[in-house]
């Protein structure tokens, strides 16, 4: 894939409004990530306004991290608006293997055909009905173990499916790519995966979902590489935000470690 940075340039020139129905842990992190990327975040989830707001947003990201029944309803209401207008929406199935409630809500959301599903390996395995060793929000499986499940999910749902980890895997069921950018401190900062989904949603505005997702993952991983060398997760998080903000489209094109799988 060539010129991955152009997707970032497009995003920054349009500053898309991204609605996030995300968890309490991720709200602040995700909003700061989206601002650093160059998008405009809004965390809106009340049933009384969620559909109306979705009419204003260019993209939506839905995350089940701190789920409750009212939010689950709100997610479906917002998604219906995005579907009706052909705008992208991204699903993050946080901890889907852990409880029946999460599995039920994800089954309903998957029936609404997400544009992109991004999770860690344990989450993608669980979503595909293949187990997954994750106990909560963190992965306990290698990315390679979830690649077949990702392909299966993509074919079943029509979504682009991304499995994040040391080397990310992205597929639309037909083509697949690996993205080797990143840093080992990234999973030591909470909600960086959740926030990645907001970035993917922003990248997917007006762009085909597969290259947009690959570009978002490469850019995100590159920001992790630039932040590497921090003393620990605290200063890493600060350096990571600065790196998202300062990376240029040219640097993304030059630094992306993307290969066909
Ligand atoms: N060991 C690693 N080395 C390099 N990059 C990594 C590593 N683990 C994760 N990443 C990167 O970290 C980012 C977040 O992915 P991760 O798999 O940690 O998400 P997650 O488990 O959903 O996180 P959370 O639920 O805490 O938000 C991705 O860009 C991924 O490429
Ligand atoms: C730690 C945690 N618990 C529920 S959501 C979340 C954020 C990472 O997914
Ligand atoms: Mg996650």
PDB file of C-alpha atoms and ligand atoms in Angstrom:
ATOM      1  CA  UNK A   1       0.000   0.000   0.000  1.00  0.00           C
ATOM      2  CA  UNK A   2       1.456   3.341  -1.103  1.00  0.00           C
ATOM      3  CA  UNK A   3       1.088   6.872   0.160  1.00  0.00           C
ATOM      4  CA  UNK A   4      -0.567   5.923   3.452  1.00  0.00           C
ATOM      5  CA  UNK A   5       0.109   9.426   4.756  1.00  0.00           C
ATOM      6  CA  UNK A   6      -2.339  11.006   2.315  1.00  0.00           C
ATOM      7  CA  UNK A   7      -5.230   9.677   4.409  1.00  0.00           C
ATOM      8  CA  UNK A   8      -3.837  11.626   7.385  1.00  0.00           C
ATOM      9  CA  UNK A   9      -3.508  14.760   5.266  1.00  0.00           C
ATOM     10  CA  UNK A  10      -7.143  14.441   4.162  1.00  0.00           C
ATOM     11  CA  UNK A  11      -8.260  13.945   7.755  1.00  0.00           C
ATOM     12  CA  UNK A  12      -6.399  17.000   8.989  1.00  0.00           C
ATOM     13  CA  UNK A  13      -7.781  19.190   6.221  1.00  0.00           C
ATOM     14  CA  UNK A  14     -11.368  18.220   7.059  1.00  0.00           C
ATOM     15  CA  UNK A  15     -11.217  17.693  10.887  1.00  0.00           C
ATOM     16  CA  UNK A  16     -14.161  15.266  10.924  1.00  0.00           C
ATOM     17  CA  UNK A  17     -16.578  15.224  13.846  1.00  0.00           C
ATOM     18  CA  UNK A  18     -16.330  11.770  15.448  1.00  0.00           C
ATOM     19  CA  UNK A  19     -19.070  10.704  17.850  1.00  0.00           C
ATOM     20  CA  UNK A  20     -17.846   8.260  20.493  1.00  0.00           C
ATOM     21  CA  UNK A  21     -20.038   6.033  22.595  1.00  0.00           C
ATOM     22  CA  UNK A  22     -17.148   4.748  24.613  1.00  0.00           C
ATOM     23  CA  UNK A  23     -16.281   3.628  28.115  1.00  0.00           C
ATOM     24  CA  UNK A  24     -15.590   5.799  31.146  1.00  0.00           C
ATOM     25  CA  UNK A  25     -11.918   4.780  31.166  1.00  0.00           C
ATOM     26  CA  UNK A  26     -11.397   5.753  27.527  1.00  0.00           C
ATOM     27  CA  UNK A  27     -13.385   8.981  27.262  1.00  0.00           C
ATOM     28  CA  UNK A  28     -10.640  11.415  28.171  1.00  0.00           C
ATOM     29  CA  UNK A  29      -7.855   9.451  26.473  1.00  0.00           C
ATOM     30  CA  UNK A  30      -9.886   9.079  23.265  1.00  0.00           C
ATOM     31  CA  UNK A  31     -10.877  12.725  23.113  1.00  0.00           C
ATOM     32  CA  UNK A  32      -7.243  13.801  23.500  1.00  0.00           C
ATOM     33  CA  UNK A  33      -6.099  11.270  20.897  1.00  0.00           C
ATOM     34  CA  UNK A  34      -8.699  12.479  18.380  1.00  0.00           C
ATOM     35  CA  UNK A  35      -7.714  16.110  18.947  1.00  0.00           C
ATOM     36  CA  UNK A  36      -4.019  15.276  18.528  1.00  0.00           C
ATOM     37  CA  UNK A  37      -4.785  13.365  15.323  1.00  0.00           C
ATOM     38  CA  UNK A  38      -6.656  16.389  13.946  1.00  0.00           C
ATOM     39  CA  UNK A  39     -10.288  15.301  14.332  1.00  0.00           C
ATOM     40  CA  UNK A  40     -13.054  16.690  16.524  1.00  0.00           C
ATOM     41  CA  UNK A  41     -14.339  14.310  19.228  1.00  0.00           C
ATOM     42  CA  UNK A  42     -17.719  14.293  20.967  1.00  0.00           C
ATOM     43  CA  UNK A  43     -18.748  11.816  23.633  1.00  0.00           C
ATOM     44  CA  UNK A  44     -22.545  11.611  23.306  1.00  0.00           C
ATOM     45  CA  UNK A  45     -24.568   8.615  24.432  1.00  0.00           C
ATOM     46  CA  UNK A  46     -27.908   9.578  26.074  1.00  0.00           C
ATOM     47  CA  UNK A  47     -30.833   7.905  24.300  1.00  0.00           C
ATOM     48  CA  UNK A  48     -32.620  11.266  24.221  1.00  0.00           C
ATOM     49  CA  UNK A  49     -30.006  12.783  21.881  1.00  0.00           C
ATOM     50  CA  UNK A  50     -27.782  10.048  20.512  1.00  0.00           C
ATOM     51  CA  UNK A  51     -29.567   9.648  17.160  1.00  0.00           C
ATOM     52  CA  UNK A  52     -29.953  13.380  16.636  1.00  0.00           C
ATOM     53  CA  UNK A  53     -26.245  13.860  17.291  1.00  0.00           C
ATOM     54  CA  UNK A  54     -25.348  11.002  14.956  1.00  0.00           C
ATOM     55  CA  UNK A  55     -27.019  13.036  12.231  1.00  0.00           C
ATOM     56  CA  UNK A  56     -24.264  15.629  12.717  1.00  0.00           C
ATOM     57  CA  UNK A  57     -21.252  13.317  13.053  1.00  0.00           C
ATOM     58  CA  UNK A  58     -19.082  12.216  10.137  1.00  0.00           C
ATOM     59  CA  UNK A  59     -18.195   8.931  11.858  1.00  0.00           C
ATOM     60  CA  UNK A  60     -19.107   6.950  14.958  1.00  0.00           C
ATOM     61  CA  UNK A  61     -17.133   4.723  17.267  1.00  0.00           C
ATOM     62  CA  UNK A  62     -18.888   2.281  19.561  1.00  0.00           C
ATOM     63  CA  UNK A  63     -17.086   0.650  22.484  1.00  0.00           C
ATOM     64  CA  UNK A  64     -18.626  -1.775  24.987  1.00  0.00           C
ATOM     65  CA  UNK A  65     -15.971  -1.331  27.696  1.00  0.00           C
ATOM     66  CA  UNK A  66     -18.275  -0.112  30.475  1.00  0.00           C
ATOM     67  CA  UNK A  67     -21.540  -1.282  29.035  1.00  0.00           C
ATOM     68  CA  UNK A  68     -25.025  -0.925  30.494  1.00  0.00           C
ATOM     69  CA  UNK A  69     -28.449  -1.599  28.963  1.00  0.00           C
ATOM     70  CA  UNK A  70     -29.227   2.056  28.253  1.00  0.00           C
ATOM     71  CA  UNK A  71     -25.914   2.487  26.436  1.00  0.00           C
ATOM     72  CA  UNK A  72     -26.501  -0.693  24.458  1.00  0.00           C
ATOM     73  CA  UNK A  73     -29.790   0.778  23.210  1.00  0.00           C
ATOM     74  CA  UNK A  74     -28.141   4.105  22.454  1.00  0.00           C
ATOM     75  CA  UNK A  75     -25.441   2.348  20.420  1.00  0.00           C
ATOM     76  CA  UNK A  76     -28.013   0.732  18.160  1.00  0.00           C
ATOM     77  CA  UNK A  77     -29.878   4.027  17.747  1.00  0.00           C
ATOM     78  CA  UNK A  78     -26.728   5.878  16.673  1.00  0.00           C
ATOM     79  CA  UNK A  79     -25.590   3.068  14.388  1.00  0.00           C
ATOM     80  CA  UNK A  80     -28.946   3.077  12.564  1.00  0.00           C
ATOM     81  CA  UNK A  81     -28.409   6.735  11.686  1.00  0.00           C
ATOM     82  CA  UNK A  82     -24.902   6.079  10.350  1.00  0.00           C
ATOM     83  CA  UNK A  83     -26.113   3.153   8.261  1.00  0.00           C
ATOM     84  CA  UNK A  84     -28.973   5.169   6.779  1.00  0.00           C
ATOM     85  CA  UNK A  85     -26.541   7.845   5.619  1.00  0.00           C
ATOM     86  CA  UNK A  86     -23.703   5.522   4.570  1.00  0.00           C
ATOM     87  CA  UNK A  87     -21.229   6.928   7.080  1.00  0.00           C
ATOM     88  CA  UNK A  88     -18.596   4.751   8.780  1.00  0.00           C
ATOM     89  CA  UNK A  89     -18.907   3.238  12.227  1.00  0.00           C
ATOM     90  CA  UNK A  90     -16.321   1.237  14.144  1.00  0.00           C
ATOM     91  CA  UNK A  91     -16.927  -1.426  16.792  1.00  0.00           C
ATOM     92  CA  UNK A  92     -14.564  -2.145  19.705  1.00  0.00           C
ATOM     93  CA  UNK A  93     -15.715  -5.396  21.376  1.00  0.00           C
ATOM     94  CA  UNK A  94     -13.917  -4.797  24.694  1.00  0.00           C
ATOM     95  CA  UNK A  95     -13.828  -7.925  26.855  1.00  0.00           C
ATOM     96  CA  UNK A  96     -16.514  -9.585  24.719  1.00  0.00           C
ATOM     97  CA  UNK A  97     -15.444 -13.058  25.815  1.00  0.00           C
ATOM     98  CA  UNK A  98     -15.999 -12.279  29.493  1.00  0.00           C
ATOM     99  CA  UNK A  99     -19.800 -12.208  29.864  1.00  0.00           C
ATOM    100  CA  UNK A 100     -23.032 -13.232  28.150  1.00  0.00           C
ATOM    101  CA  UNK A 101     -24.270  -9.623  28.203  1.00  0.00           C
ATOM    102  CA  UNK A 102     -21.291  -8.460  26.156  1.00  0.00           C
ATOM    103  CA  UNK A 103     -21.702 -11.341  23.702  1.00  0.00           C
ATOM    104  CA  UNK A 104     -25.415 -10.559  23.240  1.00  0.00           C
ATOM    105  CA  UNK A 105     -24.850  -6.848  22.659  1.00  0.00           C
ATOM    106  CA  UNK A 106     -22.008  -7.530  20.215  1.00  0.00           C
ATOM    107  CA  UNK A 107     -24.162 -10.019  18.306  1.00  0.00           C
ATOM    108  CA  UNK A 108     -26.831  -7.329  17.864  1.00  0.00           C
ATOM    109  CA  UNK A 109     -24.231  -4.744  16.821  1.00  0.00           C
ATOM    110  CA  UNK A 110     -22.546  -7.090  14.362  1.00  0.00           C
ATOM    111  CA  UNK A 111     -25.898  -7.683  12.680  1.00  0.00           C
ATOM    112  CA  UNK A 112     -25.810  -3.948  11.902  1.00  0.00           C
ATOM    113  CA  UNK A 113     -22.660  -4.486   9.811  1.00  0.00           C
ATOM    114  CA  UNK A 114     -19.872  -2.359  11.281  1.00  0.00           C
ATOM    115  CA  UNK A 115     -17.569  -0.656   8.784  1.00  0.00           C
ATOM    116  CA  UNK A 116     -14.572  -1.736  10.879  1.00  0.00           C
ATOM    117  CA  UNK A 117     -14.197  -4.049  13.875  1.00  0.00           C
ATOM    118  CA  UNK A 118     -10.927  -3.565  15.817  1.00  0.00           C
ATOM    119  CA  UNK A 119     -10.059  -5.564  18.885  1.00  0.00           C
ATOM    120  CA  UNK A 120      -7.165  -7.351  20.472  1.00  0.00           C
ATOM    121  CA  UNK A 121      -6.570 -11.014  19.622  1.00  0.00           C
ATOM    122  CA  UNK A 122      -8.605 -12.432  22.513  1.00  0.00           C
ATOM    123  CA  UNK A 123     -11.560 -10.192  21.625  1.00  0.00           C
ATOM    124  CA  UNK A 124     -11.538 -11.126  17.926  1.00  0.00           C
ATOM    125  CA  UNK A 125     -11.326 -14.827  18.825  1.00  0.00           C
ATOM    126  CA  UNK A 126     -14.279 -14.462  21.209  1.00  0.00           C
ATOM    127  CA  UNK A 127     -16.312 -12.470  18.696  1.00  0.00           C
ATOM    128  CA  UNK A 128     -15.817 -15.187  16.110  1.00  0.00           C
ATOM    129  CA  UNK A 129     -16.954 -17.800  18.626  1.00  0.00           C
ATOM    130  CA  UNK A 130     -13.505 -19.345  18.873  1.00  0.00           C
ATOM    131  CA  UNK A 131     -12.838 -18.889  22.591  1.00  0.00           C
ATOM    132  CA  UNK A 132     -10.081 -16.425  23.386  1.00  0.00           C
ATOM    133  CA  UNK A 133      -8.133 -16.460  26.620  1.00  0.00           C
ATOM    134  CA  UNK A 134      -8.585 -12.799  27.583  1.00  0.00           C
ATOM    135  CA  UNK A 135     -10.046 -12.306  31.056  1.00  0.00           C
ATOM    136  CA  UNK A 136     -11.095  -8.700  30.725  1.00  0.00           C
ATOM    137  CA  UNK A 137      -9.918  -5.837  28.564  1.00  0.00           C
ATOM    138  CA  UNK A 138      -6.396  -7.198  27.983  1.00  0.00           C
ATOM    139  CA  UNK A 139      -5.383  -9.790  25.422  1.00  0.00           C
ATOM    140  CA  UNK A 140      -3.922 -13.164  26.359  1.00  0.00           C
ATOM    141  CA  UNK A 141      -3.587 -14.521  22.824  1.00  0.00           C
ATOM    142  CA  UNK A 142      -1.078 -13.840  20.045  1.00  0.00           C
ATOM    143  CA  UNK A 143      -2.329 -11.941  16.979  1.00  0.00           C
ATOM    144  CA  UNK A 144      -1.512 -14.870  14.687  1.00  0.00           C
ATOM    145  CA  UNK A 145      -3.964 -17.065  16.638  1.00  0.00           C
ATOM    146  CA  UNK A 146      -6.805 -14.686  15.687  1.00  0.00           C
ATOM    147  CA  UNK A 147      -6.013 -14.209  11.995  1.00  0.00           C
ATOM    148  CA  UNK A 148      -8.328 -16.960  10.719  1.00  0.00           C
ATOM    149  CA  UNK A 149     -11.095 -15.688  13.014  1.00  0.00           C
ATOM    150  CA  UNK A 150     -10.580 -12.161  11.692  1.00  0.00           C
ATOM    151  CA  UNK A 151     -10.953 -13.383   8.127  1.00  0.00           C
ATOM    152  CA  UNK A 152     -14.059 -15.378   9.025  1.00  0.00           C
ATOM    153  CA  UNK A 153     -15.620 -12.383  10.805  1.00  0.00           C
ATOM    154  CA  UNK A 154     -14.860 -10.111   7.869  1.00  0.00           C
ATOM    155  CA  UNK A 155     -16.554 -12.468   5.430  1.00  0.00           C
ATOM    156  CA  UNK A 156     -19.557 -12.965   7.733  1.00  0.00           C
ATOM    157  CA  UNK A 157     -20.156  -9.306   8.568  1.00  0.00           C
ATOM    158  CA  UNK A 158     -18.772  -7.366   5.597  1.00  0.00           C
ATOM    159  CA  UNK A 159     -16.537  -5.430   8.005  1.00  0.00           C
ATOM    160  CA  UNK A 160     -12.855  -4.733   7.772  1.00  0.00           C
ATOM    161  CA  UNK A 161     -11.466  -6.558  10.813  1.00  0.00           C
ATOM    162  CA  UNK A 162      -8.278  -5.435  12.572  1.00  0.00           C
ATOM    163  CA  UNK A 163      -6.480  -7.414  15.277  1.00  0.00           C
ATOM    164  CA  UNK A 164      -4.096  -5.190  17.234  1.00  0.00           C
ATOM    165  CA  UNK A 165      -0.931  -6.345  18.954  1.00  0.00           C
ATOM    166  CA  UNK A 166       2.843  -6.337  18.392  1.00  0.00           C
ATOM    167  CA  UNK A 167       2.160  -6.846  14.661  1.00  0.00           C
ATOM    168  CA  UNK A 168      -1.387  -5.850  13.705  1.00  0.00           C
ATOM    169  CA  UNK A 169      -3.401  -7.853  11.184  1.00  0.00           C
ATOM    170  CA  UNK A 170      -6.061  -6.233   8.984  1.00  0.00           C
ATOM    171  CA  UNK A 171      -8.372  -7.950   6.517  1.00  0.00           C
ATOM    172  CA  UNK A 172     -11.553  -7.444   4.545  1.00  0.00           C
ATOM    173  CA  UNK A 173     -11.805 -11.215   4.155  1.00  0.00           C
ATOM    174  CA  UNK A 174     -10.161 -11.181   0.726  1.00  0.00           C
ATOM    175  CA  UNK A 175      -6.987  -9.136   1.150  1.00  0.00           C
ATOM    176  CA  UNK A 176      -4.933  -9.000   4.350  1.00  0.00           C
ATOM    177  CA  UNK A 177      -2.077  -6.829   5.607  1.00  0.00           C
ATOM    178  CA  UNK A 178       0.284  -6.805   8.573  1.00  0.00           C
ATOM    179  CA  UNK A 179       1.374  -3.571  10.249  1.00  0.00           C
ATOM    180  CA  UNK A 180       4.569  -3.902  12.268  1.00  0.00           C
ATOM    181  CA  UNK A 181       4.756  -0.399  13.755  1.00  0.00           C
ATOM    182  CA  UNK A 182       4.334   0.072  17.505  1.00  0.00           C
ATOM    183  CA  UNK A 183       6.029  -0.055  20.890  1.00  0.00           C
ATOM    184  CA  UNK A 184       5.782  -2.517  23.776  1.00  0.00           C
ATOM    185  CA  UNK A 185       4.638   0.232  26.171  1.00  0.00           C
ATOM    186  CA  UNK A 186       1.422   0.809  24.202  1.00  0.00           C
ATOM    187  CA  UNK A 187      -0.559  -1.995  25.919  1.00  0.00           C
ATOM    188  CA  UNK A 188       0.708  -0.667  29.301  1.00  0.00           C
ATOM    189  CA  UNK A 189      -1.361   2.493  28.895  1.00  0.00           C
ATOM    190  CA  UNK A 190      -5.086   1.926  29.336  1.00  0.00           C
ATOM    191  CA  UNK A 191      -7.486   2.752  26.538  1.00  0.00           C
ATOM    192  CA  UNK A 192      -4.927   3.216  23.772  1.00  0.00           C
ATOM    193  CA  UNK A 193      -6.764   0.477  21.874  1.00  0.00           C
ATOM    194  CA  UNK A 194     -10.127   2.146  22.510  1.00  0.00           C
ATOM    195  CA  UNK A 195      -8.689   5.443  21.320  1.00  0.00           C
ATOM    196  CA  UNK A 196      -7.257   3.767  18.230  1.00  0.00           C
ATOM    197  CA  UNK A 197     -10.839   2.953  17.222  1.00  0.00           C
ATOM    198  CA  UNK A 198     -11.717   6.633  17.266  1.00  0.00           C
ATOM    199  CA  UNK A 199      -8.709   7.317  15.054  1.00  0.00           C
ATOM    200  CA  UNK A 200      -9.778   4.552  12.650  1.00  0.00           C
ATOM    201  CA  UNK A 201     -13.264   6.082  12.473  1.00  0.00           C
ATOM    202  CA  UNK A 202     -11.735   9.469  11.617  1.00  0.00           C
ATOM    203  CA  UNK A 203      -9.465   7.937   8.950  1.00  0.00           C
ATOM    204  CA  UNK A 204     -12.440   6.120   7.387  1.00  0.00           C
ATOM    205  CA  UNK A 205     -14.410   9.302   6.667  1.00  0.00           C
ATOM    206  CA  UNK A 206     -14.789   9.465   2.884  1.00  0.00           C
ATOM    207  CA  UNK A 207     -12.063   6.804   2.411  1.00  0.00           C
ATOM    208  CA  UNK A 208     -12.261   3.078   1.638  1.00  0.00           C
ATOM    209  CA  UNK A 209     -12.191   1.211   4.951  1.00  0.00           C
ATOM    210  CA  UNK A 210      -9.315  -1.198   4.298  1.00  0.00           C
ATOM    211  CA  UNK A 211      -6.559   1.298   3.357  1.00  0.00           C
ATOM    212  CA  UNK A 212      -7.935   3.776   5.917  1.00  0.00           C
ATOM    213  CA  UNK A 213      -7.604   1.193   8.701  1.00  0.00           C
ATOM    214  CA  UNK A 214      -4.097   0.180   7.610  1.00  0.00           C
ATOM    215  CA  UNK A 215      -3.066   3.833   7.496  1.00  0.00           C
ATOM    216  CA  UNK A 216      -4.510   4.526  10.950  1.00  0.00           C
ATOM    217  CA  UNK A 217      -2.681   1.532  12.443  1.00  0.00           C
ATOM    218  CA  UNK A 218       0.656   2.461  10.842  1.00  0.00           C
ATOM    219  CA  UNK A 219       0.357   6.073  11.968  1.00  0.00           C
ATOM    220  CA  UNK A 220      -0.634   5.039  15.507  1.00  0.00           C
ATOM    221  CA  UNK A 221       2.228   2.568  15.739  1.00  0.00           C
ATOM    222  CA  UNK A 222       4.674   5.152  14.418  1.00  0.00           C
ATOM    223  CA  UNK A 223       3.567   7.527  17.161  1.00  0.00           C
ATOM    224  CA  UNK A 224       4.338   4.734  19.635  1.00  0.00           C
ATOM    225  CA  UNK A 225       7.801   4.340  18.121  1.00  0.00           C
ATOM    226  CA  UNK A 226       8.435   8.078  18.407  1.00  0.00           C
ATOM    227  CA  UNK A 227       7.363   8.004  22.081  1.00  0.00           C
ATOM    228  CA  UNK A 228       9.608   5.013  22.839  1.00  0.00           C
ATOM    229  CA  UNK A 229      12.366   5.630  25.329  1.00  0.00           C
ATOM    230  CA  UNK A 230       9.986   7.125  27.885  1.00  0.00           C
ATOM    231  CA  UNK A 231      10.784   6.146  31.473  1.00  0.00           C
ATOM    232  CA  UNK A 232       7.458   4.316  31.826  1.00  0.00           C
ATOM    233  CA  UNK A 233       3.761   4.320  30.895  1.00  0.00           C
ATOM    234  CA  UNK A 234       3.033   7.745  32.420  1.00  0.00           C
ATOM    235  CA  UNK A 235       5.487   9.796  30.421  1.00  0.00           C
ATOM    236  CA  UNK A 236       4.955   7.472  27.445  1.00  0.00           C
ATOM    237  CA  UNK A 237       1.300   8.523  27.270  1.00  0.00           C
ATOM    238  CA  UNK A 238       2.266  12.187  27.155  1.00  0.00           C
ATOM    239  CA  UNK A 239       4.974  11.594  24.528  1.00  0.00           C
ATOM    240  CA  UNK A 240       2.557   9.462  22.497  1.00  0.00           C
ATOM    241  CA  UNK A 241       0.009  12.305  22.260  1.00  0.00           C
ATOM    242  CA  UNK A 242       2.755  14.712  21.200  1.00  0.00           C
ATOM    243  CA  UNK A 243       3.906  12.228  18.555  1.00  0.00           C
ATOM    244  CA  UNK A 244       0.389  11.813  17.121  1.00  0.00           C
ATOM    245  CA  UNK A 245       0.224  15.575  16.856  1.00  0.00           C
ATOM    246  CA  UNK A 246       3.643  16.094  15.285  1.00  0.00           C
ATOM    247  CA  UNK A 247       3.864  13.204  12.789  1.00  0.00           C
ATOM    248  CA  UNK A 248       3.510  14.423   9.212  1.00  0.00           C
ATOM    249  CA  UNK A 249       1.797  12.609   6.324  1.00  0.00           C
ATOM    250  CA  UNK A 250       5.234  12.261   4.669  1.00  0.00           C
ATOM    251  CA  UNK A 251       6.667  10.609   7.792  1.00  0.00           C
ATOM    252  CA  UNK A 252       3.739   8.187   7.884  1.00  0.00           C
ATOM    253  CA  UNK A 253       4.259   7.194   4.249  1.00  0.00           C
ATOM    254  CA  UNK A 254       8.013   6.747   4.820  1.00  0.00           C
ATOM    255  CA  UNK A 255       7.806   4.952   8.181  1.00  0.00           C
ATOM    256  CA  UNK A 256       4.843   2.612   7.696  1.00  0.00           C
ATOM    257  CA  UNK A 257       5.892  -1.039   8.051  1.00  0.00           C
ATOM    258  CA  UNK A 258       3.074  -2.611   6.065  1.00  0.00           C
ATOM    259  CA  UNK A 259       3.255  -5.940   4.267  1.00  0.00           C
ATOM    260  CA  UNK A 260       0.746  -8.101   2.486  1.00  0.00           C
ATOM    261  CA  UNK A 261      -0.222 -11.152   4.579  1.00  0.00           C
TER     262      UNK A 261
HETATM  263  N1  LIG B   1       3.570  -5.532  22.264  1.00  0.00           N
HETATM  264  C1  LIG B   1       3.289  -4.534  21.428  1.00  0.00           C
HETATM  265  N2  LIG B   1       4.267  -3.967  20.680  1.00  0.00           N
HETATM  266  C2  LIG B   1       4.001  -2.942  19.853  1.00  0.00           C
HETATM  267  N3  LIG B   1       2.772  -2.393  19.697  1.00  0.00           N
HETATM  268  C3  LIG B   1       1.744  -2.908  20.391  1.00  0.00           C
HETATM  269  C4  LIG B   1       1.946  -4.007  21.288  1.00  0.00           C
HETATM  270  N4  LIG B   1       0.754  -4.327  21.841  1.00  0.00           N
HETATM  271  C5  LIG B   1      -0.149  -3.465  21.332  1.00  0.00           C
HETATM  272  N5  LIG B   1       0.437  -2.615  20.451  1.00  0.00           N
HETATM  273  C6  LIG B   1      -0.219  -1.498  19.751  1.00  0.00           C
HETATM  274  O1  LIG B   1      -0.991  -0.824  20.728  1.00  0.00           O
HETATM  275  C7  LIG B   1      -2.185  -0.289  20.168  1.00  0.00           C
HETATM  276  C8  LIG B   1      -3.375  -0.707  21.027  1.00  0.00           C
HETATM  277  O2  LIG B   1      -3.566  -2.083  20.852  1.00  0.00           O
HETATM  278  P1  LIG B   1      -3.929  -3.115  22.007  1.00  0.00           P
HETATM  279  O3  LIG B   1      -3.863  -4.457  21.330  1.00  0.00           O
HETATM  280  O4  LIG B   1      -3.110  -2.870  23.202  1.00  0.00           O
HETATM  281  O5  LIG B   1      -5.432  -2.716  22.256  1.00  0.00           O
HETATM  282  P2  LIG B   1      -6.432  -3.122  23.421  1.00  0.00           P
HETATM  283  O6  LIG B   1      -6.007  -4.399  24.073  1.00  0.00           O
HETATM  284  O7  LIG B   1      -7.793  -3.064  22.851  1.00  0.00           O
HETATM  285  O8  LIG B   1      -6.230  -1.893  24.414  1.00  0.00           O
HETATM  286  P3  LIG B   1      -7.245  -1.219  25.461  1.00  0.00           P
HETATM  287  O9  LIG B   1      -8.403  -2.163  25.631  1.00  0.00           O
HETATM  288  O10 LIG B   1      -6.454  -1.024  26.708  1.00  0.00           O
HETATM  289  O11 LIG B   1      -7.682   0.061  24.892  1.00  0.00           O
HETATM  290  C9  LIG B   1      -2.220  -0.788  18.731  1.00  0.00           C
HETATM  291  O12 LIG B   1      -1.793   0.260  17.893  1.00  0.00           O
HETATM  292  C10 LIG B   1      -1.208  -1.920  18.691  1.00  0.00           C
HETATM  293  O13 LIG B   1      -0.581  -2.007  17.440  1.00  0.00           O
HETATM  294  C1  LIG B   2      -9.777  -1.185  31.929  1.00  0.00           C
HETATM  295  C2  LIG B   2     -11.092  -1.145  31.263  1.00  0.00           C
HETATM  296  N1  LIG B   2     -12.183  -1.735  31.838  1.00  0.00           N
HETATM  297  C3  LIG B   2     -13.274  -1.606  31.103  1.00  0.00           C
HETATM  298  S1  LIG B   2     -13.028  -0.723  29.666  1.00  0.00           S
HETATM  299  C4  LIG B   2     -11.387  -0.511  30.044  1.00  0.00           C
HETATM  300  C5  LIG B   2     -10.467   0.273  29.166  1.00  0.00           C
HETATM  301  C6  LIG B   2      -9.635  -0.563  28.292  1.00  0.00           C
HETATM  302  O1  LIG B   2     -10.327  -1.293  27.372  1.00  0.00           O
HETATM  303 MG1  LIG B   3      -9.469  -2.828  23.924  1.00  0.00          MG
END
